[in-house]
Amino acid sequence: MRQILMREALREALFEEMRRDDRVVVFGEDIADPMGGSYKVTLGLSTEFGPLRVRNTPISEAAIVGAAVGAAITGLRPVAEIMYMDFLGISMDQLVNQAAKIRFMSGGQVSVPLVIRCQGGPGRASAAQHAQMLEAWFAHVPGLQIVMPSNPADGKALLKAAIRSDNPVIFFEYNGLYNVRGDVPEPEEDVVEPIGVAKVAREGSDITIVAWAGMTRMALQAAEQLQEEDGVQAEVVDLRTVSPWDKETVLRSFSKTKAMVVAHQAVRQGGVGAEIAATVYEEMLDQVDVEIGRVGAKFSPTPFAPELETQIVPGKAEIVQAVRDVLSRTARAVRR
Amino acid sequence: MATIKADKVLPLYRDMLRIRGFEGKATKLYEQGVLPGFLHSSVGQEAVPVGVSAHLNKDDYITSNHRGHGHVLAKGMDPVRMFAELYARTTGYNRGRGGSMHIMDFSLGIVGANGIVGAGVPIAAGAGLSFQVRQTQQVAVSYFGDGAVNSGAFHEGMNLAAIWSLPVVFVCENNFYAESVPQAYASRVGIAERAAAYGIPGVMVDGNDLFAVYDAAKTAIERARAGEGPTLLECQTFRWSGHFVGDPGVYRSKEEVEEWKLKDPVPRVRTWLESHGVKAGELDALEAEVVQEMDSAAERGAEGPKPDPSTATQDVYAPEGVAQA
Ligand SMILES: Cc1ncc(C[n+]2csc(CCOP(=O)(O)OP(=O)(O)O)c2C)c(N)n1
Ligand SMILES: [Mg+2]
């Protein structure tokens, strides 16, 4: 199969969906040519589709999301870009009180088929206001869907699904993945992956690692290390959609491995990992000794200094350690 | 330049040279790959913070933005500690926690550079509220770009400052682009014109003319100190570099950039000084001295220790039970 970069895969999804459906419009800061987006994901769109459907906006994050809401409930399928997920604070009301709730409040009269694309995340010394992972903020809001792909094929297929979804989707692109290359099917195949469905990215029998976005890659690397150094076979479940999340796939994997680590780059306290861990406890408690570890960032804003940032934000090493901790507790539990 | 005396101009010229020197050195270091994170250079815009800060006291406050090195140098920051911060060293202003985009020094009234466009505007209004309530003579200056004026924070902050007659001066550095987006695309009206919507004075000046900025800022700051409320000061200028160091700036023509370079604010002041009796040799010496100052500041900044990883979560919260001063 051909290999393309994540940013190219996402761009293809936008091109293909705009060609397929002329209700799809794209707007955001610096997204039009020649800039083509701060991270070049929208490069070429304005040239092909013109200024009616592809527009730069002023620096107006409340209006960007608000206009996406207004357009979505009146017949368009907007894909709006917020340059960094850190800036979503400015869009918050339009997201959580408007986009998420209009369908419900109207008694089902109308749907809100919009996509908010944003990128961001740690790892580049971008400091406290440009490096957050904020999926937990939105996972707390009924009505929103949160999609966080980990590879180019999923990026493309899930962005297409997000655009076709009748629900508001926040599509988070972890910055560290943009230059990751991967197999992606040809455009003619029009592959669309369902929202809300996780994927077993690596099979294993000893422990389940649940992760998403950039953390899935690190989980896969951790799994390799664990196999080499500990002879442990870790199964990696790539959650892909953080809300609503795929309980079934996670529980199926856990039923097999009887041990789990949930890992995310976002702050551990109040993170989505807590929700997943608690759910697995609730569902599995009467069947097995439940051993679950959580990996997440320390409870601190992201510092500028690279040596502090790596201290705060977890990676492969923290996943490996968490797996070892959980498995040693399981061994104790078995002995007990 | 109606109001300024010749002997006052030389130190201002020096301040402009220092900003240019700092940015030049920082850009070089960033291009060498020794500075982490992002870097936004303010070369070309030096006259604005220097003309404004000329009227500020140490206990006045400023809010700044992502392009803030000029603002904070003009307010009195030490380039050694600035470089240390850019290098993410513990000797930096923020002990390596903030970097270029968050550089702060509360002892100098520098509330900070900011990574969120527009965020400083209401914060400056709040500082003004503080001065008004505590009945001090302080003022707050908020620096922001043309891109910030289309944010809700700008509108809300301006309006609040206006209705409460807060001692704030809003200084827009209109460099005609917000990243790639031209100011004329992002707004139907000029920036100073917006002041009318808040019922406050709006003044537009050539931001590459130190004397024009100086005069307009003087009026606005005196007005704020006298309790007469805020002013919106639009200073038209241009950033010579890309949006960040490394941005090729494909959205601007070479001609446009070259044209603005001809309006370089720095030699304009030098010419004025020479025509007012300052010897060329003295100015050459000053320029050389500033280059040296920045070279040595960068070197000394880099000497600071890197933060101890075990301190990573320090300062998330203030210690409880300690009465706030
Ligand atoms: C709320 C918010 N939106 C977007 C950005 C990304 N961004 C950083 S600087 C910038 C352009 C700012 O333009 P302007 O205010 O004119 O300042 P200039 O860079 O020209 O000095 C943008 C869009 C941001 N930092 N914060
Ligand atoms: Mg600008």
XYZ file of C-alpha atoms and ligand atoms in Angstrom:
688
model
C 0.000 0.000 0.000
C 1.148 3.560 -0.546
C 2.506 5.420 2.464
C 1.669 9.025 3.220
C 2.069 11.401 6.136
C -0.677 12.016 8.672
C -1.000 15.624 7.509
C -1.406 14.420 3.915
C -3.952 11.813 4.910
C -6.036 14.419 6.699
C -5.740 16.758 3.740
C -6.951 14.009 1.404
C -9.976 13.445 3.598
C -10.863 17.128 3.351
C -10.423 17.193 -0.425
C -12.432 14.045 -0.954
C -15.284 15.097 1.299
C -15.454 18.575 -0.232
C -15.621 17.031 -3.703
C -18.229 14.545 -2.599
C -20.542 16.921 -0.773
C -20.838 20.588 -1.609
C -22.372 21.310 1.770
C -18.913 20.871 3.283
C -17.273 24.213 4.004
C -13.967 24.893 5.722
C -12.943 27.924 7.718
C -10.468 28.941 10.387
C -7.398 31.060 11.020
C -4.741 30.997 8.299
C -6.283 27.958 6.610
C -6.523 29.440 3.106
C -3.703 29.440 0.568
C -0.935 30.313 0.299
C -0.608 29.527 4.004
C -2.808 26.437 3.860
C -3.044 26.157 7.637
C -0.416 26.541 10.340
C 0.353 22.856 9.848
C -0.524 22.708 6.144
C -3.435 20.324 6.550
C -5.737 22.561 4.497
C -3.136 23.439 1.842
C -4.711 23.718 -1.597
C -8.327 23.644 -0.451
C -9.043 27.315 -1.034
C -7.412 27.130 -4.458
C -9.568 24.214 -5.558
C -12.843 25.112 -3.890
C -12.675 28.895 -3.860
C -13.532 31.565 -1.345
C -17.198 30.702 -1.066
C -16.462 27.382 0.602
C -12.986 27.879 2.079
C -12.284 30.980 4.141
C -9.804 32.506 6.475
C -11.314 33.951 9.608
C -10.115 36.715 11.881
C -8.760 35.627 15.276
C -12.235 35.031 16.662
C -12.506 31.584 18.193
C -15.962 32.159 19.666
C -17.251 33.234 16.263
C -15.508 30.411 14.431
C -17.295 27.757 16.466
C -20.485 29.789 16.727
C -20.615 30.239 12.963
C -19.994 26.535 12.524
C -23.000 25.878 14.760
C -25.185 28.309 12.861
C -24.140 26.928 9.501
C -24.560 23.336 10.630
C -28.135 23.784 11.821
C -29.114 25.488 8.578
C -27.856 23.032 6.020
C -24.064 23.089 5.787
C -21.449 20.664 7.049
C -18.770 22.980 8.376
C -15.271 21.819 9.193
C -13.893 24.634 11.300
C -10.321 24.779 12.490
C -9.168 26.055 15.852
C -5.422 26.412 15.499
C -4.486 24.976 18.906
C -6.762 23.035 21.196
C -5.562 25.360 23.949
C -7.638 28.112 22.308
C -10.874 26.149 22.701
C -11.383 27.910 26.005
C -12.479 30.909 23.975
C -14.965 28.772 22.022
C -16.274 27.000 25.066
C -19.832 28.301 25.225
C -20.505 27.643 21.579
C -19.198 24.124 21.989
C -20.688 22.996 25.248
C -23.886 25.033 25.519
C -24.748 25.357 21.866
C -23.266 22.652 19.617
C -23.570 19.889 22.172
C -27.102 20.676 23.315
C -29.133 22.066 20.432
C -30.304 18.672 19.223
C -31.347 17.647 22.717
C -32.945 20.948 23.688
C -34.941 21.119 20.463
C -36.454 17.755 21.186
C -34.578 16.233 18.289
C -35.722 18.754 15.686
C -32.293 19.463 14.347
C -28.834 17.945 14.293
C -25.535 19.815 14.487
C -23.281 18.204 11.872
C -20.074 20.123 12.426
C -16.444 19.209 12.869
C -13.990 21.259 14.884
C -10.451 20.290 13.935
C -7.694 21.281 16.316
C -4.153 20.241 16.882
C -1.755 20.566 19.762
C -0.171 18.622 22.535
C 3.133 18.431 24.349
C 6.632 17.616 23.215
C 7.895 20.762 21.541
C 8.709 23.178 24.385
C 5.601 25.159 23.549
C 4.947 25.900 27.239
C 1.733 26.107 29.210
C -0.663 27.650 26.672
C 0.272 25.679 23.547
C 0.850 22.124 24.722
C -2.228 20.859 26.513
C -4.280 17.770 25.768
C -7.829 18.746 26.651
C -10.022 15.831 25.621
C -11.242 15.354 29.188
C -12.896 18.789 29.179
C -15.135 17.692 26.344
C -15.569 14.061 27.355
C -17.587 15.470 30.251
C -20.109 17.013 27.879
C -22.945 14.837 26.580
C -23.646 15.513 22.928
C -20.079 15.936 21.726
C -18.035 13.304 19.956
C -14.270 13.347 20.409
C -12.108 11.636 17.836
C -8.345 11.258 18.304
C -6.611 9.227 15.606
C -3.170 7.706 16.013
C -2.102 6.989 12.425
C -2.605 8.293 8.889
C -5.106 5.662 7.748
C -7.343 6.223 10.755
C -6.820 9.961 10.513
C -8.205 9.974 7.029
C -10.985 7.454 7.527
C -12.144 9.008 10.788
C -12.061 12.573 9.500
C -14.300 11.426 6.677
C -16.606 9.824 9.207
C -16.582 12.990 11.312
C -17.610 15.100 8.337
C -20.396 12.663 7.513
C -21.542 12.432 11.124
C -24.719 14.246 12.073
C -23.229 15.066 15.459
C -20.755 17.719 16.513
C -17.293 16.168 16.426
C -14.146 17.561 17.971
C -11.314 16.121 15.961
C -8.017 16.325 17.848
C -4.809 15.970 15.885
C -1.773 15.390 18.063
C 0.944 17.568 16.594
C 3.642 14.944 17.024
C 1.837 12.698 14.525
C 1.714 15.046 11.541
C 4.977 13.771 10.118
C 4.269 10.129 10.848
C 4.057 8.033 7.698
C 1.749 5.092 7.306
C -0.159 2.881 4.887
C -3.270 4.599 3.575
C -5.696 3.075 1.063
C -6.126 4.725 -2.329
C -8.688 7.541 -2.554
C -10.957 5.451 -4.826
C -11.528 3.040 -1.975
C -13.265 5.759 0.058
C -12.520 4.062 3.371
C -14.563 5.430 6.270
C -14.066 4.136 9.787
C -16.946 4.303 12.254
C -16.828 6.790 15.097
C -17.094 5.166 18.513
C -15.242 1.995 17.601
C -11.825 1.141 19.031
C -9.254 -0.989 17.277
C -6.915 -3.648 18.603
C -3.649 -2.254 17.312
C -1.558 -5.128 18.648
C -2.713 -8.434 19.998
C -1.443 -9.817 23.285
C -2.556 -12.001 26.146
C -0.924 -10.647 29.313
C -2.178 -7.103 29.678
C -4.295 -4.546 27.822
C -2.935 -1.081 27.170
C -5.660 1.389 26.221
C -4.414 4.539 24.535
C -5.246 7.038 21.806
C -3.614 9.570 19.511
C 0.113 10.001 20.193
C -0.018 7.688 23.176
C -1.025 4.744 20.990
C 2.312 4.941 19.208
C 4.121 5.028 22.521
C 2.030 2.111 23.782
C 3.032 0.091 20.729
C 6.681 0.888 21.370
C 6.248 0.028 25.041
C 4.685 -3.276 24.055
C 7.731 -4.120 21.938
C 10.042 -3.315 24.823
C 7.974 -5.388 27.243
C 8.077 -8.332 24.898
C 11.830 -8.083 24.534
C 12.738 -7.403 28.128
C 9.998 -9.114 30.132
C 8.505 -11.622 27.723
C 5.183 -9.878 28.318
C 2.607 -9.916 25.520
C 0.732 -6.647 25.728
C -2.422 -6.016 23.758
C -2.806 -2.418 22.625
C -6.320 -1.072 22.185
C -6.332 2.150 20.194
C -9.449 3.871 21.473
C -9.653 6.248 18.473
C -12.880 7.816 19.727
C -12.650 9.167 23.252
C -16.353 9.971 23.525
C -18.500 8.018 23.157
C -15.877 5.361 23.814
C -15.979 1.719 22.829
C -16.624 -0.112 26.082
C -17.181 -3.399 24.338
C -13.768 -3.635 22.736
C -12.020 -2.543 25.916
C -13.948 -5.029 28.060
C -13.412 -7.824 25.565
C -9.682 -7.243 25.676
C -9.667 -6.986 29.440
C -11.628 -10.231 29.777
C -8.780 -11.874 27.929
C -5.798 -10.262 29.665
C -7.253 -9.538 33.131
C -4.942 -6.571 33.534
C -4.979 -3.103 32.099
C -3.104 0.172 31.800
C -4.845 3.263 30.439
C -2.412 5.827 29.119
C -2.853 9.395 27.924
C -0.741 12.489 27.548
C -3.383 14.613 29.222
C -3.201 15.357 32.933
C -3.927 12.202 34.901
C -6.231 13.836 37.465
C -9.741 13.916 36.082
C -8.503 12.393 32.847
C -10.397 10.098 30.525
C -8.279 7.226 31.859
C -10.093 7.530 35.180
C -13.431 7.038 33.459
C -12.240 3.983 31.586
C -10.596 2.461 34.648
C -13.681 3.020 36.783
C -15.954 1.534 34.155
C -13.811 -1.574 33.840
C -13.808 -1.945 37.636
C -17.576 -1.661 37.757
C -18.133 -4.125 34.967
C -15.511 -6.714 35.882
C -15.224 -6.587 39.658
C -17.297 -9.672 40.340
C -15.562 -11.729 37.688
C -11.835 -11.260 38.237
C -9.289 -9.543 40.432
C -9.170 -6.228 38.656
C -5.752 -4.629 38.315
C -5.611 -1.372 36.470
C -2.897 1.240 36.154
C -3.242 4.766 34.886
C -0.649 6.827 33.055
C -1.129 10.558 32.557
C 0.667 13.838 32.927
C 1.553 15.106 36.381
C -0.829 17.658 37.854
C 0.917 20.710 36.501
C 0.743 23.058 33.543
C 3.279 22.193 30.857
C 6.597 23.874 31.595
C 8.717 25.470 28.889
C 12.054 23.856 29.767
C 12.361 20.584 27.839
C 13.821 18.753 30.824
C 10.801 19.776 32.905
C 8.293 19.019 30.166
C 9.491 15.422 29.870
C 9.196 15.172 33.627
C 5.529 16.192 33.501
C 4.366 14.462 30.345
C 4.483 10.662 30.217
C 5.800 8.537 27.375
C 6.945 5.033 26.620
C 8.958 4.663 29.836
C 5.965 5.496 32.032
C 3.789 2.999 30.163
C 6.390 0.260 30.573
C 6.667 1.036 34.260
C 2.906 1.049 34.750
C 2.593 -2.320 33.040
C 5.307 -3.768 35.278
C 3.589 -2.358 38.358
C 0.217 -3.776 37.398
C 1.635 -7.173 36.533
C 3.529 -7.378 39.823
C 0.317 -6.535 41.668
C -1.502 -9.226 39.674
C 1.148 -11.739 40.710
C 0.608 -10.737 44.341
C -3.134 -11.017 43.902
C -2.761 -14.478 42.480
C -0.571 -15.524 45.420
C -3.102 -14.070 47.851
C 8.628 65.416 18.044
C 7.124 68.553 19.288
C 7.503 67.768 22.925
C 10.770 65.891 23.291
C 14.163 67.368 24.144
C 17.317 66.353 22.300
C 19.083 64.929 25.357
C 16.091 62.694 26.020
C 16.285 61.146 22.589
C 19.674 59.482 22.899
C 18.583 57.013 25.609
C 15.475 56.204 23.593
C 17.626 55.557 20.564
C 19.719 53.268 22.688
C 16.581 51.409 23.805
C 15.580 50.886 20.179
C 19.035 49.591 19.341
C 18.886 47.239 22.292
C 15.594 45.745 21.122
C 16.961 45.276 17.634
C 20.158 43.839 19.039
C 18.318 41.451 21.316
C 16.047 40.205 18.531
C 18.977 39.836 16.153
C 20.931 37.788 18.629
C 17.948 35.694 19.670
C 17.083 35.000 16.025
C 20.611 33.866 15.325
C 20.616 31.567 18.325
C 17.219 30.165 17.424
C 18.359 29.476 13.892
C 21.371 27.651 15.321
C 18.898 25.436 17.127
C 20.029 26.213 20.658
C 16.780 27.810 21.880
C 13.771 25.551 22.503
C 10.182 26.371 21.564
C 9.001 29.191 19.294
C 10.439 32.642 18.762
C 8.631 35.736 17.470
C 10.815 38.669 16.494
C 9.739 42.307 16.739
C 12.411 43.739 14.462
C 10.917 46.690 12.615
C 8.536 47.613 15.455
C 11.033 49.047 17.971
C 9.709 52.601 18.019
C 6.386 51.586 19.545
C 7.377 50.195 22.954
C 10.190 52.718 23.297
C 7.924 55.678 22.572
C 5.320 54.372 25.005
C 7.628 53.260 27.807
C 9.295 56.673 27.828
C 6.269 57.812 29.855
C 5.952 54.822 32.143
C 7.236 54.522 35.679
C 8.613 51.368 37.169
C 5.357 50.750 39.028
C 3.198 51.097 35.954
C 2.116 47.833 34.382
C 2.128 46.398 30.902
C 0.501 43.377 29.323
C 2.269 42.023 26.296
C 1.708 39.400 23.625
C 3.626 36.680 21.802
C 5.832 39.302 20.149
C 6.874 40.841 23.422
C 10.665 41.173 23.647
C 10.516 44.860 22.740
C 7.757 45.617 25.215
C 9.607 44.064 28.121
C 13.044 45.424 27.255
C 11.605 48.921 27.016
C 9.982 48.395 30.425
C 13.353 47.585 31.929
C 14.027 43.871 31.660
C 17.611 42.729 31.836
C 18.619 40.963 28.621
C 20.810 38.532 30.541
C 17.832 37.116 32.385
C 15.737 37.275 29.219
C 18.252 35.178 27.345
C 18.436 32.846 30.318
C 14.673 32.386 30.017
C 14.889 31.791 26.280
C 17.491 29.140 27.047
C 15.104 27.680 29.671
C 17.570 28.216 32.532
C 16.728 28.679 36.199
C 18.352 32.111 36.083
C 15.696 33.248 33.608
C 12.842 35.538 34.579
C 10.419 32.638 34.855
C 13.028 30.125 36.028
C 12.718 28.344 32.697
C 9.010 27.688 33.142
C 7.691 30.272 30.697
C 10.003 30.949 27.789
C 9.770 33.781 25.290
C 5.993 33.652 25.025
C 5.317 34.001 28.753
C 8.158 36.159 29.989
C 7.120 38.079 33.124
C 8.561 40.242 35.865
C 6.085 41.563 38.363
C 8.714 43.715 40.050
C 8.891 45.685 36.803
C 5.138 45.701 36.252
C 5.448 43.224 33.422
C 2.352 41.088 33.646
C 3.734 39.074 30.849
C 3.964 38.095 27.295
C 0.980 35.937 26.434
C 0.356 32.959 24.245
C -3.330 33.728 23.855
C -4.054 36.504 21.390
C -6.217 39.204 22.967
C -5.964 37.866 26.505
C -3.966 40.823 27.791
C -6.649 43.394 26.984
C -9.113 42.588 29.786
C -6.202 41.822 32.122
C -4.946 45.361 31.570
C -8.442 46.630 32.308
C -8.300 44.684 35.566
C -4.960 46.219 36.455
C -6.536 49.605 35.770
C -9.409 48.679 38.064
C -6.894 47.838 40.755
C -5.203 51.241 40.419
C -8.543 53.008 40.436
C -9.808 51.205 43.535
C -6.535 51.621 45.389
C -6.323 55.241 44.234
C -2.780 55.038 42.959
C -1.371 57.077 40.113
C -0.417 53.993 38.130
C -1.460 53.182 34.593
C -1.615 49.957 32.651
C -0.570 49.666 29.031
C -1.796 46.767 26.968
C 0.199 45.889 23.865
C -1.427 43.731 21.227
C -1.453 43.259 17.479
C -3.955 43.997 14.744
C -5.031 40.366 14.945
C -6.198 40.734 18.531
C -8.836 43.360 17.815
C -11.220 40.800 16.361
C -11.358 38.751 19.523
C -14.168 38.974 22.004
C -11.646 39.617 24.756
C -10.577 42.824 23.029
C -14.119 44.116 22.715
C -15.125 43.214 26.223
C -11.947 44.540 27.786
C -12.073 47.831 25.897
C -15.689 48.417 26.753
C -15.185 47.683 30.431
C -12.207 50.012 30.623
C -14.242 52.689 28.861
C -17.375 52.546 31.007
C -15.358 52.579 34.217
C -12.885 55.210 32.957
C -9.991 52.956 33.894
C -6.398 54.222 33.697
C -5.393 52.083 30.741
C -3.783 52.761 27.387
C -4.449 50.203 24.687
C -1.578 50.121 22.239
C -2.194 48.253 19.021
C 0.862 47.429 16.973
C -0.798 47.267 13.597
C 1.764 45.481 11.456
C -0.921 44.715 8.866
C -0.762 40.959 9.251
C -1.931 38.444 11.789
C 0.161 35.470 10.780
C -0.922 35.243 7.126
C -4.165 37.181 7.360
C -4.073 40.820 6.200
C -5.566 43.358 8.574
C -7.692 44.781 5.766
C -9.246 41.338 5.228
C -10.002 40.800 8.892
C -11.756 44.100 9.561
C -13.823 46.615 7.617
C -12.627 49.584 9.609
C -9.338 50.990 10.759
C -8.306 50.052 14.261
C -8.267 53.506 15.842
C -11.773 54.060 14.467
C -13.053 51.358 16.731
C -12.519 53.598 19.727
C -15.675 55.445 18.729
C -17.655 52.318 19.507
C -16.498 52.555 23.116
C -16.734 56.307 23.418
C -13.022 56.805 24.004
C -10.314 58.598 22.016
C -8.783 56.612 19.168
C -5.493 57.862 17.786
C -3.604 56.560 14.786
C 0.091 57.280 14.404
C 3.043 56.233 12.294
C 4.433 53.531 14.543
C 7.803 53.744 12.836
C 8.158 57.347 13.932
C 9.470 57.359 17.482
C 8.447 60.958 18.002
C 4.901 60.427 16.818
C 4.502 57.462 19.139
C 6.126 59.388 21.969
C 3.755 62.323 21.638
C 0.603 60.276 21.259
C 1.522 58.008 24.163
C 2.272 61.019 26.338
C -1.204 62.422 25.806
C -2.882 59.069 26.364
C -0.909 58.179 29.474
C -1.381 61.625 31.017
C -5.083 61.340 30.348
C -5.219 57.933 32.009
C -3.270 59.183 35.031
C -5.617 62.120 35.356
C -8.532 59.709 35.730
C -10.037 60.543 32.368
C -10.093 56.994 31.102
C -8.572 54.858 28.404
C -7.287 55.633 24.924
C -6.850 53.321 21.963
C -3.572 54.068 20.258
C -2.985 52.460 16.876
C 0.653 52.425 15.809
C 1.169 51.395 12.215
C 4.334 49.428 11.771
C 5.666 46.246 10.192
C 7.391 43.079 11.293
C 10.388 42.383 9.146
C 10.599 38.713 9.993
C 8.119 35.947 9.365
C 5.416 35.438 11.961
C 7.842 33.250 13.886
C 11.501 32.712 13.230
C 11.518 30.144 10.455
C 8.243 31.260 8.832
C 9.055 31.995 5.179
C 6.175 34.487 5.030
C 4.728 33.304 1.714
C 1.680 35.521 2.236
C 3.599 38.791 1.811
C 5.408 40.048 -1.270
C 9.117 40.774 -1.133
C 8.349 44.268 -2.418
C 6.032 44.976 0.483
C 8.656 43.900 2.987
C 11.379 45.887 1.223
C 9.190 48.954 1.087
C 8.672 48.808 4.823
C 12.364 48.272 5.435
C 12.918 51.645 3.822
C 10.760 53.076 6.614
C 13.078 51.547 9.215
C 12.354 53.352 12.506
C 15.934 53.122 13.754
C 17.892 55.238 11.224
C 15.122 57.800 11.332
C 16.059 58.559 14.916
C 19.747 58.462 14.133
C 19.277 61.025 11.397
C 17.386 63.221 13.817
C 20.137 62.892 16.409
C 22.851 63.753 13.899
C 20.934 66.789 12.771
C 20.670 67.820 16.419
C 24.395 67.810 16.991
C 25.174 64.276 18.098
C 28.400 63.097 16.477
C 28.252 60.150 14.096
C 31.217 58.648 15.927
C 29.309 58.684 19.199
C 26.369 56.928 17.579
C 28.617 54.350 15.944
C 30.178 53.641 19.320
C 26.741 53.277 20.889
C 25.669 50.827 18.213
C 28.806 48.733 18.697
C 28.333 48.815 22.456
C 24.775 47.476 22.160
C 25.858 44.637 19.888
C 28.471 43.734 22.447
C 25.981 44.000 25.292
C 23.645 41.510 23.602
C 26.433 39.093 22.703
C 27.587 39.041 26.266
C 24.010 38.900 27.618
C 23.340 35.828 25.515
C 26.543 34.215 26.704
C 25.776 34.928 30.336
C 22.184 33.816 29.897
C 23.353 30.483 28.565
C 25.578 29.963 31.601
C 22.636 29.497 33.958
C 21.835 25.998 35.176
C 19.089 23.912 33.617
C 16.136 23.306 35.932
C 16.287 20.329 38.243
C 13.687 17.852 36.946
C 12.569 17.127 40.507
C 11.233 20.688 40.711
C 8.921 20.244 37.720
C 5.645 20.654 39.589
C 6.719 23.564 41.760
C 4.569 26.697 41.870
C 1.354 25.205 40.578
C -0.289 26.538 43.723
C 0.647 29.203 46.225
C 1.206 27.806 49.697
C -2.027 27.947 51.663
C -2.359 29.794 54.926
C -0.029 32.618 53.965
C -1.807 35.950 53.993
C -1.596 37.728 50.662
C 0.258 41.011 50.791
C -6.620 33.029 20.872
C -5.527 32.731 19.933
N -5.823 32.459 18.650
C -4.844 32.198 17.777
C -3.539 32.197 18.173
C -2.443 31.854 17.198
N -1.718 33.070 16.838
C -0.639 33.459 17.530
S -0.076 34.942 17.038
C -1.282 35.065 15.870
C -1.349 36.264 15.011
C -1.420 37.469 15.837
O -1.448 38.570 15.020
P -1.332 40.015 15.636
O -2.224 40.136 16.808
O -1.544 40.960 14.525
O 0.165 40.093 16.172
P 1.508 40.007 15.321
O 1.883 38.561 15.273
O 1.251 40.562 13.981
O 2.494 40.781 16.102
C -2.116 33.955 15.885
C -3.246 33.728 14.984
C -3.276 32.465 19.529
N -2.026 32.439 20.011
N -4.267 32.755 20.376
Mg -0.167 41.813 13.286
